[in-house]
Amino acid sequence: MARSRTPPRDELERLYRALQARQASSLADPALSDLIGEILAESIHVLARYNRAELQTKIPDKTYFAFESRDGKISRAINSALYQPSPQDWNLFIAALRSENFAGIDEHMITCTIYSVAIGFCAYIDLTRTGDQKTPGTFFEYLIGHLFGSRLDLAPSTRLPVLNLDMNTTLPTDFVFDLGAGQPKFHLPIKTSTRERVIQVWAHQRVLDGVYGTGRFLGTPVILAETKTDTRRREVTEICLPDQWRIYQMHIAQLRRVYYLDVPAAYERLNEVFPPLHVVPFGKFFTELDDLTS
Amino acid sequence: MARSRTPPRDELERLYRALQARQASSLADPALSDLIGEILAESIHVLARYNRAELQTKIPDKTYFAFESRDGKISRAINSALYQPSPQDWNLFIAALRSENFAGIDEHMITCTIYSVAIGFCAYIDLTRTGDQKTPGTFFEYLIGHLFGSRLDLAPSTRLPVLNLDMNTTLPTDFVFDLGAGQPKFHLPIKTSTRERVIQVWAHQRVLDGVYGTGRFLGTPVILAETKTDTRRREVTEICLPDQWRIYQMHIAQLRRVYYLDVPAAYERLNEVFPPLHVVPFGKFFTELDDLTS
């Protein structure tokens, strides 16, 4: 009943369902870039009806706001510098993706446009549903899977055969992109945030290294952000465990990159210690691909 | 307001809070065995007011029921053969624990009495609260932590120092019991069920092996059950991933034992393949301790 009174929400949901209906095997379809562009345009339209509430934060060099409904419900925290929702920017990025020519645009603009698509959709779900973590997570997985797959011109798989003496089974995995015989394969866990569950990413990398051989899979998780909002105090913090990440990287397995849309300050510093753990904005992936695979 | 009208619930909650108020460092206190005995007696008393609903299952050689409220809400599934709540049995077990003499009681009775304490409390929380997974999990952790610690006459710790060249930090862990210099240490993740999160248990063991040396920590997780109830069809299944467990045991780290209160059929068979993964009823721990540490 409520639905017929809120057509804009229906439109965003209709677009989301069209995305969600795709199998992983069709995620590199160029048509999905246009569908995601429609989702961006629609989310700009519907979010314009909400106020922006400034949030406090002690994170250096970052400011955050949230969209706020009339009854005081707020969305997740949105990085003010990264949120620049622009269909034009999206189209520029998609044109570069399709032509495989990234000469004309910079990495930061790519990070901003992907961040704006992702956080805009997530914020709208935060405002219109209660306790739905699954829809933002699924949307983000499809968004990143599509963009990563488009860059490689490859669809992901989510199961790998295990042939090990008397074992003959399949291993369920996060998205895996296989560049072919004698080429690297990408292991791509995709999360809106990790918190204490992050050890799973290293553990899955360890299993891939163990079953198929170290170096065969490049572990490159893509994560949206690690922000947490205290809704009463309206304050944003980043939940980070950099010492533990270093221990995981030394003792469980080696990740090649950790890509973030909104790179947490405490993890950015991991680039500067030895041995470095490369935590970089996701926009960089599109231009550094050749370095990763060579 | 509602609370003053439901004194039995208050009593169980009061007892639970008294348990929960304990620090990990006091978990081996013998007085907690008596407090848990009171919780068992009180849960028998309050659960007597609920009906028992038979549940369907295709699991061989097991039958399950659930407690059911007047409005049709049902508790988690309870293994009919293992649920034998008896304060006398509990007291016999506690007497054996205190005297370190297990000659008079068998492992199966120990498993049954611990299962009855755990599942009775969890069932009551299922029936009286909505969506509260935390309270059953915390209760189970304290119950198992107390019993394991009582057997070893040791309190657990949950942080370990890491001294590794220029690193000087602490590693948060599940319960760890340190028998002292030149002796094994136990690594004891405690879960009411594991599902797909189980890879964390192997990953944490891998970190301990890596940081402190392989063989220093005996990984012995304790898990309540892996049952899942389809509430509409009133059917119980066990969610098991035995092929993945074998891969984790081969490629991430080696667990010494996986203890269950209600051992899932599919995991019991892992004892029979080579290399075996020892999945056994928790009651066995109390009598096999000397074998584990020698």
XYZ file of C-alpha atoms in Angstrom:
588
model
C 0.000 0.000 0.000
C 2.698 2.442 1.034
C 4.522 1.577 -2.173
C 1.963 3.061 -4.537
C 2.407 6.375 -2.732
C 6.192 6.425 -3.180
C 6.892 5.992 -6.900
C 10.495 7.284 -6.702
C 11.390 4.517 -4.305
C 9.773 1.991 -6.601
C 11.840 3.287 -9.502
C 15.108 2.859 -7.619
C 14.005 -0.563 -6.455
C 13.018 -1.541 -9.991
C 16.481 -0.535 -11.248
C 18.146 -2.395 -8.363
C 16.138 -5.531 -9.077
C 17.136 -5.390 -12.735
C 20.780 -5.341 -11.608
C 20.303 -8.018 -9.001
C 18.599 -10.326 -11.528
C 21.880 -10.701 -13.394
C 23.950 -13.837 -12.931
C 27.597 -13.367 -11.966
C 28.409 -14.745 -15.429
C 26.885 -11.666 -17.111
C 28.407 -9.060 -14.775
C 30.815 -7.723 -17.411
C 27.927 -6.828 -19.748
C 28.467 -3.189 -20.855
C 24.717 -2.559 -20.604
C 25.032 -2.729 -16.808
C 27.122 0.459 -16.822
C 24.118 2.293 -18.238
C 21.765 0.679 -15.747
C 24.064 1.811 -12.905
C 24.076 5.307 -14.460
C 20.283 5.310 -14.188
C 20.555 4.260 -10.545
C 22.929 7.172 -9.906
C 20.581 9.663 -11.581
C 17.586 8.319 -9.677
C 19.400 8.363 -6.329
C 20.418 12.011 -6.886
C 16.764 12.749 -7.591
C 15.328 11.025 -4.535
C 18.055 12.099 -2.092
C 17.405 15.760 -3.027
C 14.250 15.457 -0.907
C 16.270 14.885 2.274
C 18.161 17.386 4.384
C 21.873 17.113 4.928
C 22.962 16.857 8.574
C 26.572 17.666 9.372
C 28.349 15.008 11.414
C 31.210 15.533 13.856
C 34.469 13.704 13.388
C 37.984 13.709 14.776
C 39.404 11.957 11.693
C 42.069 14.319 10.286
C 41.309 15.991 6.949
C 37.875 14.405 6.520
C 34.371 15.790 6.909
C 31.173 13.767 6.882
C 27.470 14.430 6.572
C 24.356 12.237 6.516
C 21.024 12.528 4.744
C 18.239 13.036 7.263
C 14.539 12.278 6.963
C 11.849 14.541 8.444
C 11.453 12.247 11.428
C 15.140 12.528 12.275
C 16.387 9.212 10.888
C 19.861 9.562 9.388
C 21.707 7.601 6.721
C 25.195 6.214 7.046
C 28.044 8.748 7.036
C 28.998 10.249 3.687
C 32.462 11.683 2.998
C 31.813 15.266 1.838
C 34.903 15.470 -0.355
C 34.275 12.163 -2.129
C 30.511 12.534 -2.645
C 30.260 14.346 -5.964
C 27.357 12.629 -7.693
C 27.462 13.557 -11.359
C 26.015 11.602 -14.282
C 28.500 13.400 -16.531
C 31.471 12.099 -14.514
C 29.987 8.624 -14.555
C 29.615 8.742 -18.329
C 33.189 9.966 -18.758
C 34.413 7.083 -16.614
C 32.304 4.541 -18.500
C 33.553 5.858 -21.838
C 37.133 5.390 -20.619
C 36.284 1.892 -19.386
C 34.788 0.926 -22.741
C 37.632 2.390 -24.785
C 40.290 1.124 -22.330
C 41.737 4.627 -22.501
C 42.175 6.307 -19.127
C 44.443 9.097 -20.394
C 41.804 11.814 -20.045
C 40.574 11.243 -16.470
C 42.279 10.969 -13.125
C 42.086 8.275 -10.503
C 40.550 10.548 -7.899
C 37.596 11.371 -10.167
C 37.065 7.614 -10.733
C 37.116 6.979 -6.986
C 34.664 9.850 -6.401
C 32.151 8.745 -9.051
C 32.125 5.113 -7.871
C 31.886 6.268 -4.233
C 28.959 8.540 -5.105
C 27.034 5.728 -6.823
C 27.659 3.329 -3.939
C 27.081 5.578 -0.943
C 24.045 7.263 -2.532
C 22.246 3.967 -3.004
C 23.259 2.720 0.460
C 22.084 5.979 2.087
C 18.701 5.674 0.412
C 18.249 2.116 1.689
C 19.342 3.265 5.173
C 16.596 5.910 5.122
C 13.784 3.826 3.690
C 14.259 0.445 5.353
C 15.040 -0.687 8.877
C 17.928 -3.046 9.534
C 18.495 -3.986 5.887
C 22.238 -4.597 5.567
C 21.836 -7.148 2.785
C 20.576 -4.862 -0.019
C 23.456 -2.333 0.269
C 25.934 -5.233 0.444
C 24.506 -6.942 -2.628
C 24.357 -3.696 -4.598
C 27.961 -2.892 -3.745
C 29.081 -6.384 -4.725
C 27.389 -6.117 -8.119
C 28.654 -2.579 -8.708
C 32.285 -3.480 -7.991
C 32.028 -6.870 -9.719
C 30.722 -5.163 -12.841
C 33.432 -2.456 -12.896
C 36.278 -4.850 -12.136
C 34.956 -7.296 -14.744
C 34.523 -4.520 -17.299
C 38.137 -3.434 -16.822
C 39.288 -7.027 -17.423
C 36.576 -7.782 -19.983
C 35.848 -10.912 -18.018
C 32.983 -12.307 -15.934
C 33.757 -13.621 -12.437
C 33.191 -17.119 -11.136
C 32.323 -18.050 -7.572
C 33.327 -21.726 -7.462
C 36.636 -23.379 -8.195
C 37.314 -27.085 -8.712
C 39.610 -28.775 -6.189
C 41.454 -31.796 -7.541
C 43.821 -32.990 -4.823
C 44.619 -36.725 -4.802
C 41.455 -38.401 -3.511
C 39.583 -35.099 -3.062
C 37.330 -34.003 -5.879
C 35.091 -31.164 -4.823
C 34.463 -27.484 -5.480
C 35.437 -24.563 -3.298
C 32.973 -21.688 -2.989
C 34.825 -18.375 -3.259
C 34.310 -14.645 -3.467
C 34.450 -13.330 -7.035
C 37.426 -14.760 -8.919
C 38.529 -13.399 -12.305
C 40.678 -15.795 -14.328
C 42.840 -14.139 -16.986
C 43.638 -17.551 -18.466
C 46.433 -20.139 -18.530
C 49.783 -18.741 -17.438
C 48.143 -15.476 -16.352
C 47.226 -14.218 -12.869
C 43.794 -14.665 -11.376
C 42.175 -12.057 -9.158
C 40.607 -12.923 -5.786
C 38.110 -10.159 -5.077
C 36.253 -10.117 -1.743
C 33.822 -7.172 -1.814
C 32.525 -5.661 1.443
C 30.836 -2.428 2.470
C 32.935 -2.657 5.677
C 35.027 -5.355 7.310
C 35.450 -4.827 11.075
C 36.545 -7.989 12.869
C 35.392 -10.208 10.005
C 38.328 -9.079 7.867
C 40.425 -12.075 8.910
C 38.226 -14.117 6.544
C 39.719 -12.256 3.575
C 43.251 -13.341 4.489
C 42.054 -16.857 5.349
C 40.405 -17.293 1.940
C 43.601 -16.023 0.282
C 45.546 -18.600 2.290
C 43.251 -21.383 1.077
C 43.718 -20.282 -2.553
C 47.505 -20.118 -2.082
C 47.482 -23.554 -0.463
C 45.202 -25.327 -2.914
C 46.449 -23.752 -6.151
C 49.937 -22.467 -5.280
C 51.242 -19.186 -3.859
C 51.197 -16.334 -6.361
C 48.494 -17.755 -8.629
C 45.769 -15.529 -7.171
C 46.246 -11.813 -6.587
C 44.220 -10.899 -3.500
C 42.637 -7.483 -4.117
C 39.645 -6.914 -1.808
C 37.479 -3.847 -2.487
C 35.856 -2.178 0.535
C 33.552 0.843 0.691
C 34.527 2.392 4.054
C 35.123 1.636 7.750
C 33.047 4.440 9.194
C 30.793 4.036 12.198
C 28.288 6.700 13.230
C 27.240 7.326 16.797
C 23.682 8.425 15.936
C 23.054 10.106 19.286
C 26.231 12.177 19.258
C 26.213 12.396 15.436
C 29.891 11.608 15.382
C 31.804 9.500 12.851
C 34.731 7.260 13.722
C 36.693 4.762 11.659
C 37.005 1.263 13.121
C 40.511 0.147 12.194
C 42.869 -2.572 13.417
C 46.142 -1.765 11.645
C 48.390 -3.832 13.935
C 46.214 -6.872 13.363
C 46.239 -6.312 9.594
C 50.036 -6.361 9.652
C 50.013 -9.613 11.615
C 47.531 -11.181 9.167
C 49.623 -10.033 6.204
C 52.768 -11.528 7.754
C 51.302 -14.753 9.076
C 48.228 -15.796 7.102
C 48.699 -14.751 3.467
C 49.757 -11.792 1.349
C 47.143 -9.523 -0.186
C 48.408 -7.620 -3.214
C 46.204 -4.577 -2.658
C 43.399 -3.502 -0.378
C 41.210 -1.103 -2.357
C 38.907 1.339 -0.559
C 36.515 3.917 -1.895
C 36.963 5.937 1.331
C 40.454 4.939 2.525
C 40.603 4.927 6.358
C 43.354 7.148 7.730
C 44.835 4.413 9.945
C 45.129 1.980 7.018
C 46.620 4.555 4.659
C 49.631 4.659 6.986
C 50.244 0.929 6.328
C 51.683 1.970 2.944
C 54.502 3.697 4.786
C 55.761 0.945 7.090
C 57.961 -1.973 6.042
C 56.862 -4.432 4.863
C 54.178 -2.197 3.274
C 50.572 -3.288 2.966
C 49.229 -1.443 -0.069
C 45.925 0.185 0.877
C 44.879 2.530 -1.936
C 41.816 4.241 -3.440
C 39.915 1.950 -5.825
C 40.269 4.484 -8.670
C 43.921 3.529 -8.880
C 43.048 -0.022 -9.958
C 41.838 1.148 -13.354
C 45.156 2.738 -14.248
C 47.551 0.372 -12.443
C 46.120 -2.875 -13.838
C 49.056 -3.492 -16.155
C 51.493 -3.168 -13.238
C 49.521 -5.711 -11.204
C 49.481 -8.405 -13.855
C 53.045 -8.100 -15.117
C 6.586 -2.888 33.913
C 6.123 -6.249 32.269
C 9.042 -7.491 34.325
C 7.317 -7.267 37.665
C 4.618 -9.593 36.345
C 7.107 -12.302 35.292
C 9.193 -13.151 38.371
C 10.560 -16.486 37.001
C 12.102 -14.672 34.034
C 13.615 -12.127 36.360
C 15.156 -14.867 38.433
C 16.848 -16.469 35.408
C 17.998 -13.066 34.229
C 19.302 -12.223 37.694
C 21.325 -15.451 37.727
C 22.574 -14.804 34.185
C 23.667 -11.285 35.089
C 25.556 -12.581 38.101
C 27.446 -14.910 35.752
C 27.992 -12.251 33.111
C 29.357 -9.806 35.705
C 32.399 -12.020 36.143
C 35.662 -11.067 34.495
C 37.337 -13.711 32.343
C 40.058 -13.771 35.015
C 37.643 -15.209 37.587
C 36.002 -17.791 35.301
C 37.626 -20.764 37.034
C 36.045 -19.813 40.380
C 34.366 -22.983 41.764
C 31.427 -20.873 42.988
C 30.340 -20.421 39.358
C 29.553 -24.140 39.107
C 26.922 -23.661 41.788
C 25.553 -20.553 40.109
C 25.219 -22.496 36.837
C 23.494 -25.274 38.783
C 20.939 -22.688 39.926
C 20.466 -21.564 36.327
C 19.812 -25.192 35.319
C 17.254 -25.660 38.100
C 15.519 -22.387 37.244
C 15.422 -23.150 33.501
C 13.852 -26.570 34.217
C 11.266 -24.762 36.322
C 10.357 -22.082 33.768
C 10.478 -24.345 30.682
C 7.963 -26.693 32.340
C 5.340 -24.048 31.520
C 5.856 -24.525 27.763
C 4.620 -27.296 25.524
C 6.989 -29.521 23.607
C 6.531 -29.516 19.825
C 7.982 -32.441 17.898
C 10.179 -31.387 14.967
C 10.773 -33.350 11.765
C 14.287 -34.278 10.712
C 16.022 -36.461 8.155
C 19.250 -36.578 10.194
C 19.906 -40.284 10.880
C 19.512 -41.466 14.481
C 18.528 -38.085 15.882
C 15.204 -36.670 17.018
C 14.515 -33.049 17.906
C 11.790 -31.080 19.657
C 11.272 -27.430 20.514
C 9.604 -25.652 23.389
C 6.531 -23.767 22.181
C 4.763 -20.778 23.672
C 0.961 -20.404 23.680
C 1.133 -18.049 20.706
C 3.021 -20.615 18.623
C 6.552 -19.239 18.940
C 9.115 -22.023 19.104
C 12.600 -22.233 20.575
C 15.666 -23.515 18.779
C 15.797 -27.271 18.143
C 16.652 -29.508 21.095
C 18.168 -32.965 20.679
C 15.781 -35.295 22.528
C 18.434 -37.851 23.440
C 20.909 -35.286 24.790
C 18.425 -33.102 26.698
C 18.279 -34.726 30.115
C 18.194 -31.801 32.505
C 19.001 -33.080 35.980
C 20.454 -31.118 38.887
C 21.685 -34.421 40.310
C 23.719 -35.159 37.177
C 25.112 -31.646 37.225
C 26.171 -32.036 40.846
C 27.808 -35.401 40.125
C 29.738 -33.817 37.270
C 30.771 -30.835 39.371
C 31.908 -33.119 42.182
C 34.092 -35.016 39.672
C 35.448 -31.718 38.328
C 36.351 -30.509 41.811
C 37.972 -33.771 42.866
C 39.607 -34.279 39.444
C 38.265 -37.821 39.619
C 36.156 -38.861 36.626
C 36.220 -42.586 37.385
C 32.574 -42.714 38.418
C 30.839 -40.938 35.522
C 30.906 -41.432 31.783
C 31.632 -38.942 29.031
C 28.155 -39.188 27.554
C 26.540 -38.133 30.834
C 28.919 -35.142 30.975
C 27.994 -34.140 27.425
C 24.275 -34.498 28.231
C 24.378 -32.423 31.396
C 26.356 -29.572 29.775
C 24.105 -29.704 26.698
C 21.018 -29.519 28.918
C 22.280 -26.442 30.778
C 23.230 -24.685 27.533
C 20.254 -25.488 25.331
C 17.738 -24.933 28.158
C 18.970 -21.394 28.752
C 19.176 -20.649 24.999
C 15.639 -21.989 24.443
C 14.293 -19.745 27.162
C 15.922 -16.665 25.611
C 14.545 -17.723 22.192
C 11.033 -17.818 23.662
C 11.150 -14.623 25.687
C 13.118 -12.250 23.447
C 13.077 -11.432 19.760
C 16.268 -11.578 17.737
C 18.599 -11.803 20.728
C 21.550 -13.927 19.585
C 24.014 -12.212 21.888
C 22.714 -13.417 25.246
C 22.768 -17.139 24.329
C 26.247 -16.681 22.823
C 27.608 -14.915 25.895
C 26.047 -17.462 28.256
C 27.538 -20.359 26.279
C 30.948 -18.729 26.236
C 30.940 -18.261 30.002
C 29.590 -21.776 30.615
C 32.266 -23.454 28.501
C 34.998 -21.066 29.650
C 34.171 -21.903 33.261
C 34.124 -25.678 32.741
C 37.287 -25.748 30.633
C 39.029 -23.470 33.132
C 37.821 -25.570 36.071
C 39.249 -28.723 34.490
C 42.618 -26.990 34.054
C 42.323 -24.986 37.295
C 43.230 -21.909 35.265
C 41.557 -18.678 34.196
C 41.644 -17.749 30.501
C 43.150 -14.641 28.986
C 41.906 -12.868 25.882
C 44.970 -10.843 24.871
C 48.463 -12.001 24.091
C 51.593 -9.853 23.749
C 53.270 -9.794 20.343
C 56.997 -9.060 20.465
C 58.331 -9.356 16.923
C 61.319 -7.188 16.047
C 59.934 -3.656 15.787
C 56.348 -4.736 16.550
C 55.211 -4.442 20.129
C 51.454 -4.825 20.393
C 48.827 -7.166 21.768
C 46.703 -9.610 19.852
C 43.078 -9.996 20.926
C 42.138 -13.685 20.965
C 39.391 -16.068 21.910
C 39.903 -17.627 25.331
C 43.470 -18.855 25.753
C 44.532 -21.094 28.662
C 48.251 -21.102 29.379
C 49.497 -24.165 31.277
C 52.839 -22.421 31.805
C 56.407 -22.449 30.471
C 57.228 -25.575 28.448
C 53.575 -26.660 28.538
C 50.874 -26.450 25.866
C 48.421 -23.581 25.683
C 44.802 -24.065 24.657
C 43.139 -21.881 22.021
C 39.424 -22.096 22.679
C 36.966 -20.397 20.309
C 33.451 -20.917 21.723
C 30.413 -20.674 19.436
C 26.767 -21.717 19.596
C 27.093 -22.514 15.853
C 29.649 -21.718 13.169
C 28.167 -21.820 9.636
C 30.353 -19.990 7.099
C 32.143 -18.025 9.828
C 34.051 -21.137 10.865
C 37.061 -20.216 8.692
C 37.867 -17.598 11.364
C 38.661 -20.401 13.820
C 41.334 -21.847 11.520
C 42.614 -18.370 10.649
C 43.085 -17.434 14.307
C 44.902 -20.743 14.869
C 47.152 -19.895 11.895
C 47.988 -16.513 13.457
C 48.882 -18.167 16.781
C 51.032 -20.764 14.967
C 52.733 -18.013 12.992
C 53.337 -15.562 15.808
C 54.286 -18.014 18.571
C 55.345 -21.174 16.679
C 53.468 -24.216 15.391
C 52.443 -26.632 18.127
C 52.493 -24.116 20.979
C 48.708 -23.667 20.982
C 46.315 -26.612 20.832
C 43.253 -25.449 18.903
C 40.187 -26.956 20.554
C 37.016 -25.002 19.623
C 33.818 -25.877 21.505
C 30.546 -25.562 19.592
C 26.985 -26.184 20.741
C 25.323 -27.484 17.537
C 24.865 -26.792 13.810
C 21.108 -27.210 13.664
C 18.820 -24.956 11.683
C 15.041 -25.071 12.056
C 12.621 -24.297 9.253
C 9.922 -22.846 11.515
C 7.139 -23.149 8.920
C 7.804 -26.795 8.102
C 9.081 -27.475 11.645
C 11.989 -29.394 10.225
C 15.567 -29.514 11.528
C 18.638 -29.732 9.322
C 22.335 -29.542 10.111
C 24.338 -26.972 8.112
C 27.680 -28.664 7.504
C 30.583 -28.077 5.102
C 32.817 -31.140 5.665
C 34.804 -30.801 2.402
C 35.664 -27.214 3.277
C 36.678 -28.186 6.799
C 39.132 -30.718 5.360
C 40.580 -28.031 3.079
C 40.919 -25.595 5.994
C 42.601 -28.275 8.127
C 45.051 -29.073 5.298
C 45.790 -25.528 4.143
C 45.239 -23.015 6.942
C 46.168 -24.638 10.259
C 45.640 -27.795 12.261
C 43.011 -27.916 14.988
C 43.663 -30.595 17.598
C 40.011 -31.252 18.352
C 36.631 -29.796 17.452
C 34.341 -30.357 20.426
C 30.574 -30.303 20.010
C 27.783 -30.759 22.501
C 25.529 -32.077 19.685
C 28.011 -33.527 17.154
C 26.703 -33.050 13.572
C 26.471 -36.316 11.632
C 28.453 -34.985 8.650
C 31.348 -33.847 10.852
C 31.436 -37.066 12.868
C 32.476 -38.824 9.638
C 35.600 -36.616 9.447
C 37.061 -38.839 12.190
C 37.049 -41.734 9.735
C 38.858 -40.236 6.730
C 42.616 -39.738 6.428
C 43.991 -37.367 7.559
C 41.363 -37.424 10.325
C 39.886 -34.282 11.794
C 38.885 -35.166 15.315
C 35.320 -33.998 15.940
C 34.125 -35.397 19.253
C 31.556 -34.805 22.033
C 32.745 -32.223 24.566
C 32.296 -34.712 27.427
C 35.391 -36.496 26.133
C 37.593 -33.497 26.910
C 37.281 -34.034 30.631
C 38.683 -37.553 30.485
C 41.147 -37.162 27.589
C 42.915 -34.065 28.892
C 46.079 -35.951 29.872
C 46.349 -37.385 26.336
C 46.035 -33.913 24.799
C 48.801 -32.321 26.848
C 51.354 -35.130 26.740
